GROMACS .gro file of C-alpha atoms in nm:
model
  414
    1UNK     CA    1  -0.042   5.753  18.174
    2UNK     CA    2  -0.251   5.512  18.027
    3UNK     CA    3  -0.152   5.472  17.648
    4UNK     CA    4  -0.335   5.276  17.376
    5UNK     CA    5  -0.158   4.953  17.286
    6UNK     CA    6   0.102   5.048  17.005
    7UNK     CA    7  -0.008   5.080  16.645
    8UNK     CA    8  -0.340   5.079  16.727
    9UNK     CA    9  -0.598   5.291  16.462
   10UNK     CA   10  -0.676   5.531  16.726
   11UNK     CA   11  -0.301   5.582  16.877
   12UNK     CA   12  -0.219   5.913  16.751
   13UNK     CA   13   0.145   5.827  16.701
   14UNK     CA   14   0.354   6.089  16.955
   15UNK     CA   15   0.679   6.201  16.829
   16UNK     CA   16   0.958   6.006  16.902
   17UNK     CA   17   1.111   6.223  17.130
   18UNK     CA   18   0.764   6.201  17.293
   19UNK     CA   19   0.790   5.844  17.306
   20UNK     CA   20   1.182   5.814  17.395
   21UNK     CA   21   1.074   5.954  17.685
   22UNK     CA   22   0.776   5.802  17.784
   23UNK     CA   23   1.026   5.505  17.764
   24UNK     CA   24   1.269   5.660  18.006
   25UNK     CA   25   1.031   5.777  18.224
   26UNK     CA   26   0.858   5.426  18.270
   27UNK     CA   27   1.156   5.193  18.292
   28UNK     CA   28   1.370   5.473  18.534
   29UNK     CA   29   1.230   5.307  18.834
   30UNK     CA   30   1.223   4.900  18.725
   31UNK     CA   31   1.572   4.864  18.763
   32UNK     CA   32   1.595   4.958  19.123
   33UNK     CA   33   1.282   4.739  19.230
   34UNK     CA   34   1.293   4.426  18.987
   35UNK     CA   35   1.360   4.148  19.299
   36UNK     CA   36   1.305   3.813  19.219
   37UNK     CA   37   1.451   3.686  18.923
   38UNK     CA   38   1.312   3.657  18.562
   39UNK     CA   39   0.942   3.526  18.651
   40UNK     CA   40   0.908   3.807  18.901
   41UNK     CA   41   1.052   4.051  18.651
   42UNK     CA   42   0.774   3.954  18.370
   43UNK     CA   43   0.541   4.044  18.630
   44UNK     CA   44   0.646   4.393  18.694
   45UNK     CA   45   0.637   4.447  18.297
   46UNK     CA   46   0.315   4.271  18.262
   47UNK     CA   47   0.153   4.503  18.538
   48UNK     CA   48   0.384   4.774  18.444
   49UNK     CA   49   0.273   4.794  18.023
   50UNK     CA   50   0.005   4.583  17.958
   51UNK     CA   51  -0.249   4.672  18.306
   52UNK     CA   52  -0.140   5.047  18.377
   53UNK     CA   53   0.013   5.194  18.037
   54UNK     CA   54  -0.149   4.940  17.787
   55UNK     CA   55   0.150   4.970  17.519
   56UNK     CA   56   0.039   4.613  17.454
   57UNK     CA   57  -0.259   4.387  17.526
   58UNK     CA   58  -0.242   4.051  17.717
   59UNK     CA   59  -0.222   3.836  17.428
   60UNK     CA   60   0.043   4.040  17.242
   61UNK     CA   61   0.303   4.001  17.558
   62UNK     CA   62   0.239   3.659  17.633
   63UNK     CA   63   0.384   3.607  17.228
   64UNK     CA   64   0.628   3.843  17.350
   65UNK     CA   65   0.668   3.564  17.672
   66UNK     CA   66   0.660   3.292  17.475
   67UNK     CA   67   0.953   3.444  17.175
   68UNK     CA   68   1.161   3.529  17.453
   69UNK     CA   69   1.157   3.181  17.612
   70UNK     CA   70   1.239   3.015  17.291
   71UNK     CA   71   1.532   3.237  17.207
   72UNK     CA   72   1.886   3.215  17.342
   73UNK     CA   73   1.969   3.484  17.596
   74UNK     CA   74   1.763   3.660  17.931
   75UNK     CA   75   1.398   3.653  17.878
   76UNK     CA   76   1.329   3.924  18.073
   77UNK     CA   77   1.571   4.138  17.951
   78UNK     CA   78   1.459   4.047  17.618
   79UNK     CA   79   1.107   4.145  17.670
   80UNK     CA   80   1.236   4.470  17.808
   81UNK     CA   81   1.401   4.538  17.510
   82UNK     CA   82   1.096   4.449  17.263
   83UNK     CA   83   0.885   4.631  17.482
   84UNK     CA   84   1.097   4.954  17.454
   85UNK     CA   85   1.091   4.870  17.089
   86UNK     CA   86   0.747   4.857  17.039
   87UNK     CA   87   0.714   5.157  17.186
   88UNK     CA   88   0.995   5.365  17.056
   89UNK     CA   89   1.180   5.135  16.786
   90UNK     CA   90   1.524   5.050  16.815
   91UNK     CA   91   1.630   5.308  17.007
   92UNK     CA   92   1.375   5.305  17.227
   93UNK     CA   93   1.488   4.966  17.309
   94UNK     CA   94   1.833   5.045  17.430
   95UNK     CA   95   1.748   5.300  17.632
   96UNK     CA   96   1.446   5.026  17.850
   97UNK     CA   97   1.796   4.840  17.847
   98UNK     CA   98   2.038   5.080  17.933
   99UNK     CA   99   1.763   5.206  18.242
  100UNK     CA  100   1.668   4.830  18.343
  101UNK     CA  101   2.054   4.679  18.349
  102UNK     CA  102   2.203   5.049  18.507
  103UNK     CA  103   2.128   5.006  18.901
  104UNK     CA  104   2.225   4.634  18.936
  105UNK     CA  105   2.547   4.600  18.724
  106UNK     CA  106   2.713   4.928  18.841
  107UNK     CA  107   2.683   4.802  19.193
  108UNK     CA  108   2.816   4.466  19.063
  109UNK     CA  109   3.086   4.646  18.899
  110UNK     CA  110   3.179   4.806  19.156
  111UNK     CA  111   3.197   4.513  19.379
  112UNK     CA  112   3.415   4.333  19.171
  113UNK     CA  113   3.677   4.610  19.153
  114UNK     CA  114   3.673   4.610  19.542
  115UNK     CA  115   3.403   4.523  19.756
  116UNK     CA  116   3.454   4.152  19.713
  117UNK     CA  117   3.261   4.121  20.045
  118UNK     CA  118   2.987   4.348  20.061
  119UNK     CA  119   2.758   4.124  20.134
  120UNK     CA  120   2.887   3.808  20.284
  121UNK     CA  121   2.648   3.457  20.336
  122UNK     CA  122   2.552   3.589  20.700
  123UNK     CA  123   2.455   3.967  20.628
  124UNK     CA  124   2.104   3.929  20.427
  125UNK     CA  125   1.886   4.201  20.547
  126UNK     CA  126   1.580   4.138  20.702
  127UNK     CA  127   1.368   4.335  20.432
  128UNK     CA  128   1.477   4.094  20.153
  129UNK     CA  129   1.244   3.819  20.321
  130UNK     CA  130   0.968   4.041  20.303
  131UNK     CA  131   1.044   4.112  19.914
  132UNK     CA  132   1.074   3.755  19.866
  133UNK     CA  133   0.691   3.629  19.908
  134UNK     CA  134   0.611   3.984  19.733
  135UNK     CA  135   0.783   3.884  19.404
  136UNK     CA  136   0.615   3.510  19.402
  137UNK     CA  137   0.255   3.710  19.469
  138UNK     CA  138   0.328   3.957  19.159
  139UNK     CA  139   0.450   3.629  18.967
  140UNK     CA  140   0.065   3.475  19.044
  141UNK     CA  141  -0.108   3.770  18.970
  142UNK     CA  142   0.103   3.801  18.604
  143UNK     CA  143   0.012   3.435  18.577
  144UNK     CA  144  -0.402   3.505  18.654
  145UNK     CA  145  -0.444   3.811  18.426
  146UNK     CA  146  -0.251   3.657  18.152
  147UNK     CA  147  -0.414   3.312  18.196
  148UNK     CA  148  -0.759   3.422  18.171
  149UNK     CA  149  -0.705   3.574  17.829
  150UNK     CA  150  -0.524   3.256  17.734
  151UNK     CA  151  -0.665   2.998  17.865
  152UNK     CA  152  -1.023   2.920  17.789
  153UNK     CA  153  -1.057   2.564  17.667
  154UNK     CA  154  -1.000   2.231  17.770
  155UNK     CA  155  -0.732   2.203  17.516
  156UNK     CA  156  -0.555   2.523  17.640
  157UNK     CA  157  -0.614   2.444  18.017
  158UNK     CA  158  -0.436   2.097  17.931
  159UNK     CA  159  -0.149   2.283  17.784
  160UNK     CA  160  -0.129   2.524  18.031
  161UNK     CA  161  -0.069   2.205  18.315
  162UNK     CA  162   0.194   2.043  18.088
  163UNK     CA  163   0.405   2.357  18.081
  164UNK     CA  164   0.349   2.421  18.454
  165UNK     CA  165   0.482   2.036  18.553
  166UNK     CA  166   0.718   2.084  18.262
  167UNK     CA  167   0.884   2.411  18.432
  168UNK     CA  168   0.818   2.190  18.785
  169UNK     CA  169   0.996   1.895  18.709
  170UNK     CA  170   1.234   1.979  18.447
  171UNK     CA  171   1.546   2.210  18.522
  172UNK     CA  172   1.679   2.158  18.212
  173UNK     CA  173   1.736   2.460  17.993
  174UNK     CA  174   1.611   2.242  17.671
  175UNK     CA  175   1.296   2.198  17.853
  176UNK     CA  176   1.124   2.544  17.784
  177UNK     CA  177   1.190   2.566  17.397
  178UNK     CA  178   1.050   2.201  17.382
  179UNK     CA  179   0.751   2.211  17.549
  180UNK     CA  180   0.670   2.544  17.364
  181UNK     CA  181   0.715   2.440  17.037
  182UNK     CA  182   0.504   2.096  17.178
  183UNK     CA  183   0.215   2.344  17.264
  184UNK     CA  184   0.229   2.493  16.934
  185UNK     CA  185   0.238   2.146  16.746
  186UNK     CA  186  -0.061   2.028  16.925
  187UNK     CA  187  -0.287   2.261  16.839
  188UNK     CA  188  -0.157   2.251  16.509
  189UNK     CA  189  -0.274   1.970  16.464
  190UNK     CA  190  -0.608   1.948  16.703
  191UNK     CA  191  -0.707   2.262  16.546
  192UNK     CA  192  -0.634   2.262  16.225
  193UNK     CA  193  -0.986   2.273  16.100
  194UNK     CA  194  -1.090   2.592  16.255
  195UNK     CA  195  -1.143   2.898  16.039
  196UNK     CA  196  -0.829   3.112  16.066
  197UNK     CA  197  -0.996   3.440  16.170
  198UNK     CA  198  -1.122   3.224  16.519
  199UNK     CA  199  -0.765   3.158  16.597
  200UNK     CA  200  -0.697   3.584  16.526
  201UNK     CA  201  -0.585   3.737  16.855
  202UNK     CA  202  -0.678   4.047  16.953
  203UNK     CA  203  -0.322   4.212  16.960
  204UNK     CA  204  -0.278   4.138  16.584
  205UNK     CA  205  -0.262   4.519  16.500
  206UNK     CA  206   0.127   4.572  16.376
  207UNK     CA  207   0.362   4.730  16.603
  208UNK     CA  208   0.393   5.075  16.359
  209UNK     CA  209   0.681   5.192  16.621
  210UNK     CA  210   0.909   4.885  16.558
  211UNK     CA  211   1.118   5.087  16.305
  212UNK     CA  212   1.362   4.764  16.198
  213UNK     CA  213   1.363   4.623  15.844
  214UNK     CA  214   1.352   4.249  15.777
  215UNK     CA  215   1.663   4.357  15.576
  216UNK     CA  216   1.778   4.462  15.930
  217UNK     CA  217   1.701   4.193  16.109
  218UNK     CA  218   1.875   3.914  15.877
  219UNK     CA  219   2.232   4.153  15.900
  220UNK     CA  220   2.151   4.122  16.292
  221UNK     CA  221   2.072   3.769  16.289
  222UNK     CA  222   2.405   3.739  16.071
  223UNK     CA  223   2.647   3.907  16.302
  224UNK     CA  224   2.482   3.669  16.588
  225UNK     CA  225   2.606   3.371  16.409
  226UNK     CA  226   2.919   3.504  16.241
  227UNK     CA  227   3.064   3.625  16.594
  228UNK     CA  228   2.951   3.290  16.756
  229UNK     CA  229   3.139   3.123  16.514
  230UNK     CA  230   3.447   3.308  16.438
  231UNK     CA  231   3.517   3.397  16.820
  232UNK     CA  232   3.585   3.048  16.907
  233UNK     CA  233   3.940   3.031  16.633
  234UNK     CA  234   4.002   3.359  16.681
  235UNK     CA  235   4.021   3.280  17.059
  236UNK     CA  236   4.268   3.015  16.982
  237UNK     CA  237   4.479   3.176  16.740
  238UNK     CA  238   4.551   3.481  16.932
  239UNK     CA  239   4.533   3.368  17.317
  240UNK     CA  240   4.516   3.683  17.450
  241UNK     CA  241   4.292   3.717  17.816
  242UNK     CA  242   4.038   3.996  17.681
  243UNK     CA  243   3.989   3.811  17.348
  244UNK     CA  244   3.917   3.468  17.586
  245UNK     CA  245   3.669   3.694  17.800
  246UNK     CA  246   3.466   3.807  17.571
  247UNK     CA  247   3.436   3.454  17.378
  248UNK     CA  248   3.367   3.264  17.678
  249UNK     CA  249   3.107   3.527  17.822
  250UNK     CA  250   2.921   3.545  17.439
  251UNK     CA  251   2.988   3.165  17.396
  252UNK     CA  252   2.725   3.136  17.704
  253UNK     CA  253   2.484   3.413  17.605
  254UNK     CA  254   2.434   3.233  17.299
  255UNK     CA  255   2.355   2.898  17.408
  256UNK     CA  256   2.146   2.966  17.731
  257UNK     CA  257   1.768   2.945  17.736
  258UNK     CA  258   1.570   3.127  17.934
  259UNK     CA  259   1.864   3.276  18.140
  260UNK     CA  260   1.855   3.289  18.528
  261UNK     CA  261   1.989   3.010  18.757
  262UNK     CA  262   2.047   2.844  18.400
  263UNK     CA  263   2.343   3.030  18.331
  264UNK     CA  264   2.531   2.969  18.669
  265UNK     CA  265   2.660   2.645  18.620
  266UNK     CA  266   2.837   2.736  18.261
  267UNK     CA  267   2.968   3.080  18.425
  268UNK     CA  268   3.132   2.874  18.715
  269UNK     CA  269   3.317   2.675  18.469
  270UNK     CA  270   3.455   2.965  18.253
  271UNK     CA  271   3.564   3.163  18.481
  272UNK     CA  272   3.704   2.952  18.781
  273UNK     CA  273   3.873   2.666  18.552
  274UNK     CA  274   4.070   2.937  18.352
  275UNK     CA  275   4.167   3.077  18.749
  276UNK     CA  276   3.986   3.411  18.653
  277UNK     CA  277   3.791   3.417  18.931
  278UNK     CA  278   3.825   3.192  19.233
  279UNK     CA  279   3.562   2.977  19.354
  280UNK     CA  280   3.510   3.189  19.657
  281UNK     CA  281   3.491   3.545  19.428
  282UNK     CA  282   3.249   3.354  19.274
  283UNK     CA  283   2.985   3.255  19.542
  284UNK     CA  284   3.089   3.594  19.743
  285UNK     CA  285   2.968   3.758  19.413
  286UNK     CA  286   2.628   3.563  19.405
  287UNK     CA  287   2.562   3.638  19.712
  288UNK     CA  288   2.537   4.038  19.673
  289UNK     CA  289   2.384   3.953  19.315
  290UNK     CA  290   2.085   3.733  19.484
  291UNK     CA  291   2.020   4.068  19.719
  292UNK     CA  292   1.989   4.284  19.408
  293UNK     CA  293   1.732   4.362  19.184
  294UNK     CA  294   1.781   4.339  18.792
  295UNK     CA  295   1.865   4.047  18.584
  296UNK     CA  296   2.092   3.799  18.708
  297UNK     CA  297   2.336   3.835  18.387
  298UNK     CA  298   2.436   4.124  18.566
  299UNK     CA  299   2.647   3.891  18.761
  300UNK     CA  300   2.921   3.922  18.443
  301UNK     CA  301   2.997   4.323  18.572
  302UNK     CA  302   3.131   4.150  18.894
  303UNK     CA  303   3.294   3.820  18.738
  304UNK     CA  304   3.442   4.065  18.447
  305UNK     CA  305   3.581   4.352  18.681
  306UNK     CA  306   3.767   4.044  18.927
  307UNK     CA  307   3.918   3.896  18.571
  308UNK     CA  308   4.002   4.168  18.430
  309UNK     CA  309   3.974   4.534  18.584
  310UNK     CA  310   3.725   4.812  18.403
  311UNK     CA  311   3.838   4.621  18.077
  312UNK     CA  312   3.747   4.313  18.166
  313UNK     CA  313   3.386   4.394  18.343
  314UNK     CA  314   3.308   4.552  18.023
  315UNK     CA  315   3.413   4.228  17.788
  316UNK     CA  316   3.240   4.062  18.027
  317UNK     CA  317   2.892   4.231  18.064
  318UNK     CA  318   2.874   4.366  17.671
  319UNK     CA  319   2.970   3.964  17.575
  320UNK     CA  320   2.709   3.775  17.753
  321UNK     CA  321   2.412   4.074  17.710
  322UNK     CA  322   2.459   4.110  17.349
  323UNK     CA  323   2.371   3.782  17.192
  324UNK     CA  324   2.014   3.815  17.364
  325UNK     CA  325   1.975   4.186  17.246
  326UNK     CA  326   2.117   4.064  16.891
  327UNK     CA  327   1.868   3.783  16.840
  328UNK     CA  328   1.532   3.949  16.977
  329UNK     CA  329   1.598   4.273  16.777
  330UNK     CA  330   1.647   4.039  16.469
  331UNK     CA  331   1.344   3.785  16.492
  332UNK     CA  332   1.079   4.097  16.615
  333UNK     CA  333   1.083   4.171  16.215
  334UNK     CA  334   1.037   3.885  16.100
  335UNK     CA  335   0.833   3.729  16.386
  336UNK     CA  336   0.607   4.067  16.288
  337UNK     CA  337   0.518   3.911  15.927
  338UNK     CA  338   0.542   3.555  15.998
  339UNK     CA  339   0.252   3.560  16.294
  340UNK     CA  340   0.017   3.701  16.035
  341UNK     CA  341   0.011   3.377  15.860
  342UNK     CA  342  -0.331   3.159  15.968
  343UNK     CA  343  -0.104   2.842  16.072
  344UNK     CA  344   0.097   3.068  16.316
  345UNK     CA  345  -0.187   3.208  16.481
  346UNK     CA  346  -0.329   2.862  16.526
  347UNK     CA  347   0.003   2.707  16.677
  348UNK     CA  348   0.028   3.003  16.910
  349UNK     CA  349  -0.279   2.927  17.039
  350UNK     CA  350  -0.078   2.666  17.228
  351UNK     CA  351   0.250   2.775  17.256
  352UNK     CA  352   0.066   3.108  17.433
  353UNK     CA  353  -0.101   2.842  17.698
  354UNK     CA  354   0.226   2.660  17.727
  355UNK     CA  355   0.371   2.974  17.820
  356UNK     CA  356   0.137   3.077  18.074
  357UNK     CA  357   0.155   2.728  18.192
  358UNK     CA  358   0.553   2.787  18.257
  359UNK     CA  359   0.449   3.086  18.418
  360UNK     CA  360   0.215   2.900  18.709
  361UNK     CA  361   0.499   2.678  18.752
  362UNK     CA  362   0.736   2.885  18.851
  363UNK     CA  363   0.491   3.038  19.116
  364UNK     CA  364   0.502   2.733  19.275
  365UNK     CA  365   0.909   2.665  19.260
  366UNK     CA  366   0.922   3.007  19.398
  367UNK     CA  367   0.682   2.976  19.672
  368UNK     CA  368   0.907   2.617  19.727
  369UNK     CA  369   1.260   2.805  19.761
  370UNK     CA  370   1.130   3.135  19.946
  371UNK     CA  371   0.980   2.871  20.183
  372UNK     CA  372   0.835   3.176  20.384
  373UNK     CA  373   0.681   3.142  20.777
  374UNK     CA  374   0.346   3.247  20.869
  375UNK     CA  375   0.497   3.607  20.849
  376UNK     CA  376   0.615   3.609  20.496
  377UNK     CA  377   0.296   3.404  20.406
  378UNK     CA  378   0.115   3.736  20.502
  379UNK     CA  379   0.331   3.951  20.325
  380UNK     CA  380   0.261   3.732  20.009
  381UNK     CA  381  -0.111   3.784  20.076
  382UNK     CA  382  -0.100   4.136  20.116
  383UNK     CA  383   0.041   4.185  19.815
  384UNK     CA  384  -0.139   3.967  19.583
  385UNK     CA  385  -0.490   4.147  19.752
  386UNK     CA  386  -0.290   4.491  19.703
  387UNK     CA  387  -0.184   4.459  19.325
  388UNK     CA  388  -0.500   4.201  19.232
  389UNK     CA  389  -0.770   4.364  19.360
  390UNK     CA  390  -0.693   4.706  19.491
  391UNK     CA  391  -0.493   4.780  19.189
  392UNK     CA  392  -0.169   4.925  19.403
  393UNK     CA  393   0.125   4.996  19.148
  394UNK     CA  394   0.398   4.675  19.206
  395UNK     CA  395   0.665   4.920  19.280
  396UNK     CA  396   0.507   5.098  19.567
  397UNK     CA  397   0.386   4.732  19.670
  398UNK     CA  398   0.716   4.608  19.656
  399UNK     CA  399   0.860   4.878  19.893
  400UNK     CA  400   0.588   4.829  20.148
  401UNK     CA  401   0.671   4.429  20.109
  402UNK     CA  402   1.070   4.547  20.203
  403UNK     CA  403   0.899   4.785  20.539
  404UNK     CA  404   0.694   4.500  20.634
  405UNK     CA  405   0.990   4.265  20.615
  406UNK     CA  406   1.209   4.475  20.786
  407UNK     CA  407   0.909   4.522  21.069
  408UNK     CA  408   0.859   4.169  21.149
  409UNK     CA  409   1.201   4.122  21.134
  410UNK     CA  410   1.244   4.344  21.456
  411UNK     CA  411   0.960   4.144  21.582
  412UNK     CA  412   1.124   3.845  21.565
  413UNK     CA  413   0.850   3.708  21.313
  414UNK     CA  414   1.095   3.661  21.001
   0.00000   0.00000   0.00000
């Protein structure tokens, strides 16, 4: 199915029915094969909607990259959601969520209502380290399509190095906002001469599927703030466990950039200081969550259901989604009008390389933590060639990564 990018003049608009499941149909699979964190997730999408189905063009979902990075909450999930929406509006949204989250936090959920030890430190399987150099070499690939659209000046090529040391050398989760808006200030400034239609990119067309007000959008951005807010003394004044769950799991949504590892070290804290969780629930937990595909915020179904039972794993996953879901469904209106002003378009030209720069960073700190043999180096090989040049979908490359891995695994080579 190869679709023109949304809103474009020749699109002939399906119904939304049509498109609802067009949606369904192409996020059904993602959930089940999405190994390898956030970075590796953006790849799948990128090869998934902008290569195959074209529902956007390059430059369009690298703005899409770059929003999600500076917002609060899971990138990837967030540019799941705006994907969804741009195809189908709202709705179209939740269900790219609903399909995307299902596979990783029901097995989650069901872990932490009694399979504490599915998967203890010992038990990886053997076809996970041949999925591992697969998701860096869809990462690379995501970073060299987007990055030659990007990327085409010395100005842009410096910008796309300072994000890539940036994400290299900085684990902080201030660090990606920052050097983004950085990006965007320099060109700001070093181009702010240029006529505004040279700075136009080529997925300016609107998204005509979006379907949400600005009027929308501020009520949306409103409910963000007023439950971050009033959570926090209406924990205090009632003191009751489920009230305290879904605070603490919203608190962290909220404030969480970029999402990931990042939110692991304020998750330990909530949960194991109040004694929700013990220390050891907690690593025995992201243990089966690290052999799992999806987003990593699944990790609340498990952390919630040990807390708190079916209640609690509910609180739990619905409280630390939701501020993400809130905030990119309430900027994608405005963000919609705003870009079309001539001193947007020029900052983006950096914050777009920046992006792309964090991008080819993470390649590398990937590559770093798979640390793969000569084996795994192969795998990685195969599938860059495989997806890069011979145009393979990821999925089906993904699965022959997991054979492959599994293979030299009984050969003694992993």
């Amino acid at each position: 199915m190869n679709d023109l990018p949304a809103g474009s003049p020749t699109d002939s608009t399906p119904s939304l029915a049509r498109r609802l499941a067009e949606v369904a149909w192409a996020f059904l699979p993602l959930g089940w094969i999405a190994f390898g964190g956030p970075q590796a997730h953006i790849a799948l999408l990128q090869e998934r909607f902008v290569a195959r189905r074209r529902w956007l063009d390059e430059e369009r979902f690298v703005e899409l990259l770059g929003l999600g990075q500076g917002l609060p909450g899971p990138t990837s999930t967030q540019i799941v959601v705006a994907v969804g929406a741009a195809r189908a509006g709202p709705l179209g949204g939740l269900v790219a969520l609903f399909l995307f989250l299902l596979p990783a936090a029901t097995i989650m959920a069901l872990a932490g209502l009694g399979m504490t030890r599915f998967l203890s430190e010992g038990d990886r399987p053997a076809w996970l380290d041949g999925v591992q150099p697969a998701t860096v070499a869809l990462v690379a690939v995501a970073a060299w399509r987007l990055g030659i659209v990007v990327v085409n000046t010395r100005l842009t090529m410096g910008l796309m190095l300072l994000g890539a040391v940036v994400a290299i050398l900085v684990r902080q989760p201030w660090a990606f906002p920052a050097v983004l808006a950085a990006g965007g200030i320099v060109t700001g400034f070093a181009l702010r001469e240029q006529r505004p239609d040279s700075t136009q990119a080529s997925g300016g067309v609107p998204l005509r599927n979006l379907g949400i007000s600005p009027l929308a959008g501020f009520l949306l951005l409103a409910l963000f703030f007023i439950l971050l807010v009033g959570l926090i003394p209406a924990r205090l004044i009632f003191q009751h466990q489920s009230l305290e769950l879904f605070e603490s799991f919203y608190r962290t949504g909220s404030l969480i950039f970029g999402g990931g590892q990042v939110v692991l070290p304020m998750l330990l804290t909530e949960v194991v200081e109040p004694g929700w969780v013990t220390e050891e629930q907690f690593l025995d937990g992201f243990a089966l969550m690290l052999a799992l595909p999806g987003p990593l915020f699944s990790f609340s179904a498990y952390l919630g259901a040990v807390a708190g039972g079916v209640p609690g794993l509910l609180l739990a996953f619905v409280g630390l989604f939701l501020p993400g879901v809130l905030i990119i469904y309430a900027v994608l209106p405005f963000w919609e009008r705003v870009r079309q002003y001539p001193w947007v378009r020029i900052a983006l030209v950096g914050v777009n390389a920046t992006a792309i720069g964090l991008v080819v960073g993470v390649v590398f700190l990937l590559w770093e933590r798979a640390d793969p043999n000569a084996a795994g180096a192969v795998i990685g090989l195969l599938a860059f060639g495989s997806v890069m040049f011979f145009r393979l979908p990821a999925p089906l490359v993904i699965v022959g990564a997991g054979i492959l891995g599994w293979l030299f695994g009984l050969l003694g080579l992993l």
